[in-house]
Coordinates of C-alpha atoms in Angstrom, one line a residue:
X11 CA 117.2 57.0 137.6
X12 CA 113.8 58.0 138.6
X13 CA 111.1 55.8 137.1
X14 CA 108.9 59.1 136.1
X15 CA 112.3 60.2 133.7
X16 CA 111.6 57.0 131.3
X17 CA 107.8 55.7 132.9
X18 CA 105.5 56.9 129.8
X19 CA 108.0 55.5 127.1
X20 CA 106.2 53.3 124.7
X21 CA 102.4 53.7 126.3
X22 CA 100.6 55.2 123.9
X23 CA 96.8 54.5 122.4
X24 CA 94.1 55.9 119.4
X25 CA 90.6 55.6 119.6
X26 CA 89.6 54.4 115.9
X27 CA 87.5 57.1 114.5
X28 CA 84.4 55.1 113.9
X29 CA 84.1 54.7 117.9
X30 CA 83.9 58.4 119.3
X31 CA 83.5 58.9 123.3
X32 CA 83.9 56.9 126.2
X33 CA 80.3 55.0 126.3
X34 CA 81.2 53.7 123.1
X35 CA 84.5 52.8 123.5
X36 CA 83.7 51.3 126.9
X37 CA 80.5 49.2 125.2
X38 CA 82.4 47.6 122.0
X39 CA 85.0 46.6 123.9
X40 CA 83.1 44.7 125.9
X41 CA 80.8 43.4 123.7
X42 CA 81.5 43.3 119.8
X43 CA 85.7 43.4 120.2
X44 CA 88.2 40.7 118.9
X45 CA 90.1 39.7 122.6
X46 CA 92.9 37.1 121.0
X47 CA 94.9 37.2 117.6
X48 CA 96.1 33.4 118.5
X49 CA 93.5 30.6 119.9
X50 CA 91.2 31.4 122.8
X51 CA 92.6 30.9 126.2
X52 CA 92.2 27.2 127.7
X53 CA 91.9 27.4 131.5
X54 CA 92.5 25.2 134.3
X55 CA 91.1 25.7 137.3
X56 CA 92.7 25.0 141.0
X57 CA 90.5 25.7 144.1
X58 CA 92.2 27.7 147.1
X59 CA 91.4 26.8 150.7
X60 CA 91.2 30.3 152.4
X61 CA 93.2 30.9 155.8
X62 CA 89.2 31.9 157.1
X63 CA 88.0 28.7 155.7
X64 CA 86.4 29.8 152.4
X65 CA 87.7 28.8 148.9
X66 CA 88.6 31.2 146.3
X67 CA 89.0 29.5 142.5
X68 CA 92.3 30.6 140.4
X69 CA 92.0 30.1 136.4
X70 CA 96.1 29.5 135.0
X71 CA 96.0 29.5 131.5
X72 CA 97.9 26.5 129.7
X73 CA 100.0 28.0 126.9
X74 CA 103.1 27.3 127.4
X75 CA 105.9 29.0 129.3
X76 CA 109.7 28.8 130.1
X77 CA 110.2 27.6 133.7
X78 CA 111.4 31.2 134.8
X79 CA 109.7 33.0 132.8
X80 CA 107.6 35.9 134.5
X81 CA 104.4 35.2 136.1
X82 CA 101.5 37.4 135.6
X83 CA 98.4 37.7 137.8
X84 CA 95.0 39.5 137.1
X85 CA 92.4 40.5 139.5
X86 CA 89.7 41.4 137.8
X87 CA 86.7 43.9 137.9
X88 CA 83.7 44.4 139.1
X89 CA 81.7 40.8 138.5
X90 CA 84.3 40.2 136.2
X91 CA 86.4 36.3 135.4
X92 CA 88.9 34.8 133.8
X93 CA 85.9 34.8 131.1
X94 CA 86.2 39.0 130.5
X95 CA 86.8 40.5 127.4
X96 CA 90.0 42.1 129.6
X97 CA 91.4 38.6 130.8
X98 CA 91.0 37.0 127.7
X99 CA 93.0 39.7 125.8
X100 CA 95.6 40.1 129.0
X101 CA 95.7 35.8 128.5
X102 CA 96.7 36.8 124.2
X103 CA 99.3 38.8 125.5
X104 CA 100.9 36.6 128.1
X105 CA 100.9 33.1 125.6
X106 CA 102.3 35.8 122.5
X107 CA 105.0 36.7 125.0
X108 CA 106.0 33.5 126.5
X109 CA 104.4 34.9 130.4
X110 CA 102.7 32.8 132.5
X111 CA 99.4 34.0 133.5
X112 CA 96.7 33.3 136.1
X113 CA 93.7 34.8 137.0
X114 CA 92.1 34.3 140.9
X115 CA 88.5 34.7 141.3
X116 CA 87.6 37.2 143.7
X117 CA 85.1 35.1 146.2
X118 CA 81.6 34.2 144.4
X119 CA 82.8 35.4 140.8
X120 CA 83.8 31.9 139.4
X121 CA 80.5 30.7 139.3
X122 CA 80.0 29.1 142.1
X123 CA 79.0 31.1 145.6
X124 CA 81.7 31.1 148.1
X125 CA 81.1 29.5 151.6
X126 CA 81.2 32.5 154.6
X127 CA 78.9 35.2 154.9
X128 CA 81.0 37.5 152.6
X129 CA 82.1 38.4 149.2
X130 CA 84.1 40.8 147.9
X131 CA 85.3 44.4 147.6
X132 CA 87.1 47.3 146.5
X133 CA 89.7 47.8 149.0
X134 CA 90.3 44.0 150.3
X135 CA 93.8 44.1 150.4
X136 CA 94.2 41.3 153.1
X137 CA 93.1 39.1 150.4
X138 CA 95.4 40.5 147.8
X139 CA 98.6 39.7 149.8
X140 CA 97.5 36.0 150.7
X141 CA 97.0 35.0 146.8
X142 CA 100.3 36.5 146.0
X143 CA 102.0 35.3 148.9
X144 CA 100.7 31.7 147.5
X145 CA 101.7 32.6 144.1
X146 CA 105.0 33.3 145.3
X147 CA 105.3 30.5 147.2
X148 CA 104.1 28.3 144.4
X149 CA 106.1 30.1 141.9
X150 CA 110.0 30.7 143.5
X151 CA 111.8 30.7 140.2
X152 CA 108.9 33.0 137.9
X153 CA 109.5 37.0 139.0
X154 CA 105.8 37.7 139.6
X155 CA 103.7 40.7 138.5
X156 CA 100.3 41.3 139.0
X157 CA 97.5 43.9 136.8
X158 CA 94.2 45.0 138.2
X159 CA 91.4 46.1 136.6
X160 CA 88.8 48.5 137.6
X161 CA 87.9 46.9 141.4
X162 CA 90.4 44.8 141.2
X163 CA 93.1 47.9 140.1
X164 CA 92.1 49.9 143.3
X165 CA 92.2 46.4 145.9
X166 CA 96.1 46.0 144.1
X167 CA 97.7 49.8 144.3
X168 CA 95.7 49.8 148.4
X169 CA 97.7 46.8 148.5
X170 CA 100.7 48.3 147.4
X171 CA 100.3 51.3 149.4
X172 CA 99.6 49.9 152.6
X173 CA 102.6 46.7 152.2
X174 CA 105.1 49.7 151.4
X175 CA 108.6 48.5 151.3
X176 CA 107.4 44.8 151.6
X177 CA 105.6 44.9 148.3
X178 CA 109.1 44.0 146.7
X179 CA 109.3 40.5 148.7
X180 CA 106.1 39.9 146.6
X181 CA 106.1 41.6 142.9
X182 CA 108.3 43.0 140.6
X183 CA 105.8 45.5 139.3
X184 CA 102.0 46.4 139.3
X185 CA 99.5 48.0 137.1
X186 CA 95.8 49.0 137.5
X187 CA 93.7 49.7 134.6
X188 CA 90.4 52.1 134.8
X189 CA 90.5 51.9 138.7
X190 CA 88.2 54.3 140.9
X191 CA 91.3 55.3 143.1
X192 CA 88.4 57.8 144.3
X193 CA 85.6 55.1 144.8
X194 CA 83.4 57.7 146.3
X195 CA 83.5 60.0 142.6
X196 CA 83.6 56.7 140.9
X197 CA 80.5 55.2 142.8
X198 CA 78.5 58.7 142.3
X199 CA 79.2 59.0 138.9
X200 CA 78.3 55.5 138.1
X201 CA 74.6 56.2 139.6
X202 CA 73.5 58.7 137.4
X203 CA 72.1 59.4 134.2
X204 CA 73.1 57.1 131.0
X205 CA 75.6 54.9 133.9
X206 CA 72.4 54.7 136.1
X207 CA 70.2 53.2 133.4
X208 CA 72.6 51.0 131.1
X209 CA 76.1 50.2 133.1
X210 CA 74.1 49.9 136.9
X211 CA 71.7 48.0 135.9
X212 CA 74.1 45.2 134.2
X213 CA 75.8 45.2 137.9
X214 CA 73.2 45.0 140.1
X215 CA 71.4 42.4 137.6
X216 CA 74.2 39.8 138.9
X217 CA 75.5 41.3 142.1
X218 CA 71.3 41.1 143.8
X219 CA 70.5 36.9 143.0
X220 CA 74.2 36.3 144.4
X221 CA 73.5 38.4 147.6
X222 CA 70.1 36.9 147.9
X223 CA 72.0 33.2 147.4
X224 CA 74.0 34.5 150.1
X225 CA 71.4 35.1 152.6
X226 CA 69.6 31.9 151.3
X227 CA 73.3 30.3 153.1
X228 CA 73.6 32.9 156.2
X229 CA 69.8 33.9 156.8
X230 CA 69.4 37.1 158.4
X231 CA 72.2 38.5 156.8
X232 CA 70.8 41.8 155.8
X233 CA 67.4 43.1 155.1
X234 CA 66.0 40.7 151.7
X235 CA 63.1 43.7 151.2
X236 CA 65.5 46.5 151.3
X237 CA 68.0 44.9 149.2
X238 CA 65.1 44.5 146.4
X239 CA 64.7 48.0 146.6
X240 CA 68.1 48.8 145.9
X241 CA 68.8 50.5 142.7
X242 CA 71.7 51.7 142.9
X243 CA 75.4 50.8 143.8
X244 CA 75.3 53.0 147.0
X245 CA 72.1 51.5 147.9
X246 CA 73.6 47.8 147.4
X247 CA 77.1 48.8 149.0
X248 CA 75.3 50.2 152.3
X249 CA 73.0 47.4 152.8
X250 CA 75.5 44.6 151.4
X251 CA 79.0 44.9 150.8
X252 CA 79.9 47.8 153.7
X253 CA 78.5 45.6 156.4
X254 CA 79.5 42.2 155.6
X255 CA 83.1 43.3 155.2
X256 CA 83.6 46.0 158.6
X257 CA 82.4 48.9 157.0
X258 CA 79.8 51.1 159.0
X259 CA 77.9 52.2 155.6
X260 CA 78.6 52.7 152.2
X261 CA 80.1 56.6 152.9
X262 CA 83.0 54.5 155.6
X263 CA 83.8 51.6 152.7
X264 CA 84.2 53.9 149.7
X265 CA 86.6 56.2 152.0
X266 CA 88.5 53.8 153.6
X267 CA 88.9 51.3 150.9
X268 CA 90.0 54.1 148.2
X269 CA 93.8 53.8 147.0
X270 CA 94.4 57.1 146.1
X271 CA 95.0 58.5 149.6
X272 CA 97.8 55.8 149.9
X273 CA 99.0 55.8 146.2
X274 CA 102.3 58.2 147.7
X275 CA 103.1 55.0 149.9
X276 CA 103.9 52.6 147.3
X277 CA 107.7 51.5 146.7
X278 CA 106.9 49.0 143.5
X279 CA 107.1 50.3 140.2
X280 CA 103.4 51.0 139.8
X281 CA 101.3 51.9 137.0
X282 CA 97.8 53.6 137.2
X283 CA 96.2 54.2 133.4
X284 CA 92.9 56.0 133.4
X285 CA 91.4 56.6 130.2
X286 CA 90.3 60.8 130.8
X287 CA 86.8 60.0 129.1
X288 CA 86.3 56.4 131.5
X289 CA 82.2 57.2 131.9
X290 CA 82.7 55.8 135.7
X291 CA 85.8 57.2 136.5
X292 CA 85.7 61.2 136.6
X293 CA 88.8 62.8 135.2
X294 CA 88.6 65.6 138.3
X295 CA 88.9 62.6 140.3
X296 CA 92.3 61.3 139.0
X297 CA 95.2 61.4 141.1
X298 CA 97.5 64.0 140.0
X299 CA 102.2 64.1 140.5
X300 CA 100.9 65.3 144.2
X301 CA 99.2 62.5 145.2
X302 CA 102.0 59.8 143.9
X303 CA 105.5 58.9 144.9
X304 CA 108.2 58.3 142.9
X305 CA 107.5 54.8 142.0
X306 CA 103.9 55.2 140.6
X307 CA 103.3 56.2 136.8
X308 CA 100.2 58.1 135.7
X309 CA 98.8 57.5 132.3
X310 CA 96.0 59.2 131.5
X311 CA 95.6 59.3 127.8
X312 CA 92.3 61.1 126.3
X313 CA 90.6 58.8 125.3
X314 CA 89.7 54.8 125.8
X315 CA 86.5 54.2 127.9
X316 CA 86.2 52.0 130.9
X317 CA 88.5 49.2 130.4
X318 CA 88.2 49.8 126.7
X319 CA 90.8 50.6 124.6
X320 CA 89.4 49.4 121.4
X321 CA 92.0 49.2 117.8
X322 CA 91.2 49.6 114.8
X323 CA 91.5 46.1 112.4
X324 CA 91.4 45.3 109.4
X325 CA 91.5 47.2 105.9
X326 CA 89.2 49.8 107.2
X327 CA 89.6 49.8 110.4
X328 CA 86.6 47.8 111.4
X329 CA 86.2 45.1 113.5
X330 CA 88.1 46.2 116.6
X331 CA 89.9 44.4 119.0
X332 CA 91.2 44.9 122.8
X333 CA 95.1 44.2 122.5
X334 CA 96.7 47.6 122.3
X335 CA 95.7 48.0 126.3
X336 CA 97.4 44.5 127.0
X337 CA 100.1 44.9 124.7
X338 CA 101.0 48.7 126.2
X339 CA 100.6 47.7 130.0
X340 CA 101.8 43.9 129.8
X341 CA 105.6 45.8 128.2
X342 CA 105.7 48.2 131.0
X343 CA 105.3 45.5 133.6
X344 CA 107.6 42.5 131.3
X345 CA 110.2 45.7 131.7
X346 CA 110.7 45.8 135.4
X347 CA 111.2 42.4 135.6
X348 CA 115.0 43.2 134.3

């Protein structure tokens, strides 16, 4: 059977009518949401020698978990943790449903700076395929699936487009969740207006002191003055991210990084949801039946925000919480493990 005859069935999410548009829905989620119905996640961490000799650190959550029971990995966002209002919710899901879960730290994002003169980006998937190649290593009797979100989302479908076939030897599924598969729309949109002034200014307050700490360990890196000056994620990703990772500017990384030009190669059961009113993410820049193969589902509901999603709770609806995404995209993935 064709995965797009049966794909959609059981993904489904309402917006709770005391939280209208995407800024909003993006914004309490993030901030003023409920992320667990049982206890908070407890983490322990493991540190990762890299094959370039760098570390990355991997947060597994400790619930417990049948020996061969699925195994399910997050990469997250954007300056994003194991700590993320996403992760934790993703962690509810995975201890409610018996999963293992994990969460690597893209390099620099688990509090302490990484080692080489590098961090991270959108399209890294090199660095995608060694963690889960370890995880599969380290985990031969758990079927393995893996969810992006936002950054990580796009690094995991480029993954999956580019491995092809081979993505099978690895996963059982993937999903990404509010991903730029267009980082060029996505990085535009994000740098103006109400994204410019609230949601660009909350990136580039962490993403500047961690390249500056970089150059502290690598001096001469890049240009300290022009960096400052940056205010903008175009501005930061020319002088910062496209260099130290083999981009010629910011224009080369945010074409050749994006997953949407190889979403049409990817043989895994994939699922891309995009939320139609995400503030970063346009809508005219989701990839449409064209652009996908047979193994990729689009869900694109109306409404949800940027890694949003918010539920109504409670007698009148109020507070929230952020387990209907989990709960919708953690099913589709526990399904293809059959």
């Amino acid at each position: 059977m064709n995965l797009r005859d049966c794909a959609t069935e059981g993904l489904s999410y309402e917006a709770p009518w005391w939280l209208p548009g995407g800024n909003l829905q993006t914004l309490w989620a993030a901030l003023g949401s409920r992320r667990h119905f049982g206890p908070a996640p407890r983490w322990q961490r493991s540190r990762w020698n890299t094959p370039d000799g760098d570390f990355i650190d991997v947060d597994h959550a400790q619930h417990a978990s049948a020996a061969q029971a699925p195994l399910l990995v997050l990469f997250h966002g954007l300056e994003g943790s194991s700590g993320s209002h996403y992760a934790m919710a993703f962690a509810d899901f995975a201890a409610a449903h018996g999963l293992a879960f994990a969460v690597p730290h893209f390099r620099g994002c688990s509090g302490e700076l990484n080692h080489a003169p590098r961090a991270y980006h959108s399209g890294d998937f090199a660095e995608i395929d060694w963690v889960l190649a370890r995880f599969a290593q380290e985990n031969p009797g758990r079927p393995l699936l893996a969810v992006g979100v936002s950054l990580g989302g796009n690094a995991l479908l480029r993954w999956a487009g580019e491995a092809g076939e081979t993505a099978r030897a690895r996963v059982r599924a993937v999903a990404a969740v509010c991903s730029p598969l267009d980082l060029a729309a996505g990085g535009h949109a994000i740098g103006r207006g109400f994204n410019r002034q609230v949601y660009t200014r909350v990136f580039l307050s962490t993403m500047v002191p961690k390249a500056l700490k970089k150059l502290e360990q690598h001096p001469g890196l890049f240009d300290r003055a022009a960096l400052l000056a940056a205010r903008d994620l175009y501005e930061f990703d020319n002088l910062f991210t496209a260099p130290l990772h083999g981009f010629r500017n910011t224009d080369d990384y945010w074409a050749r990084a994006s997953a949407k030009p190889v979403l049409h190669r990817i043989r895994v059961p994939a699922l891309a949801l995009n939320a139609l009113n995400d503030p970063f993410v346009p809508a005219t820049s989701l990839p449409t039946a064209q652009d996908t193969g047979p193994c990729v589902t689009l869900w694109q509901p109306p409404r949800g925000g940027h890694v949003g999603f918010p539920s109504a709770a409670g007698r009148w609806g109020v507070p929230g919480h952020v387990r209907t995404m989990p709960e919708a995209v953690g099913r589709w993935l526990v399904a293809h493990t059959a």
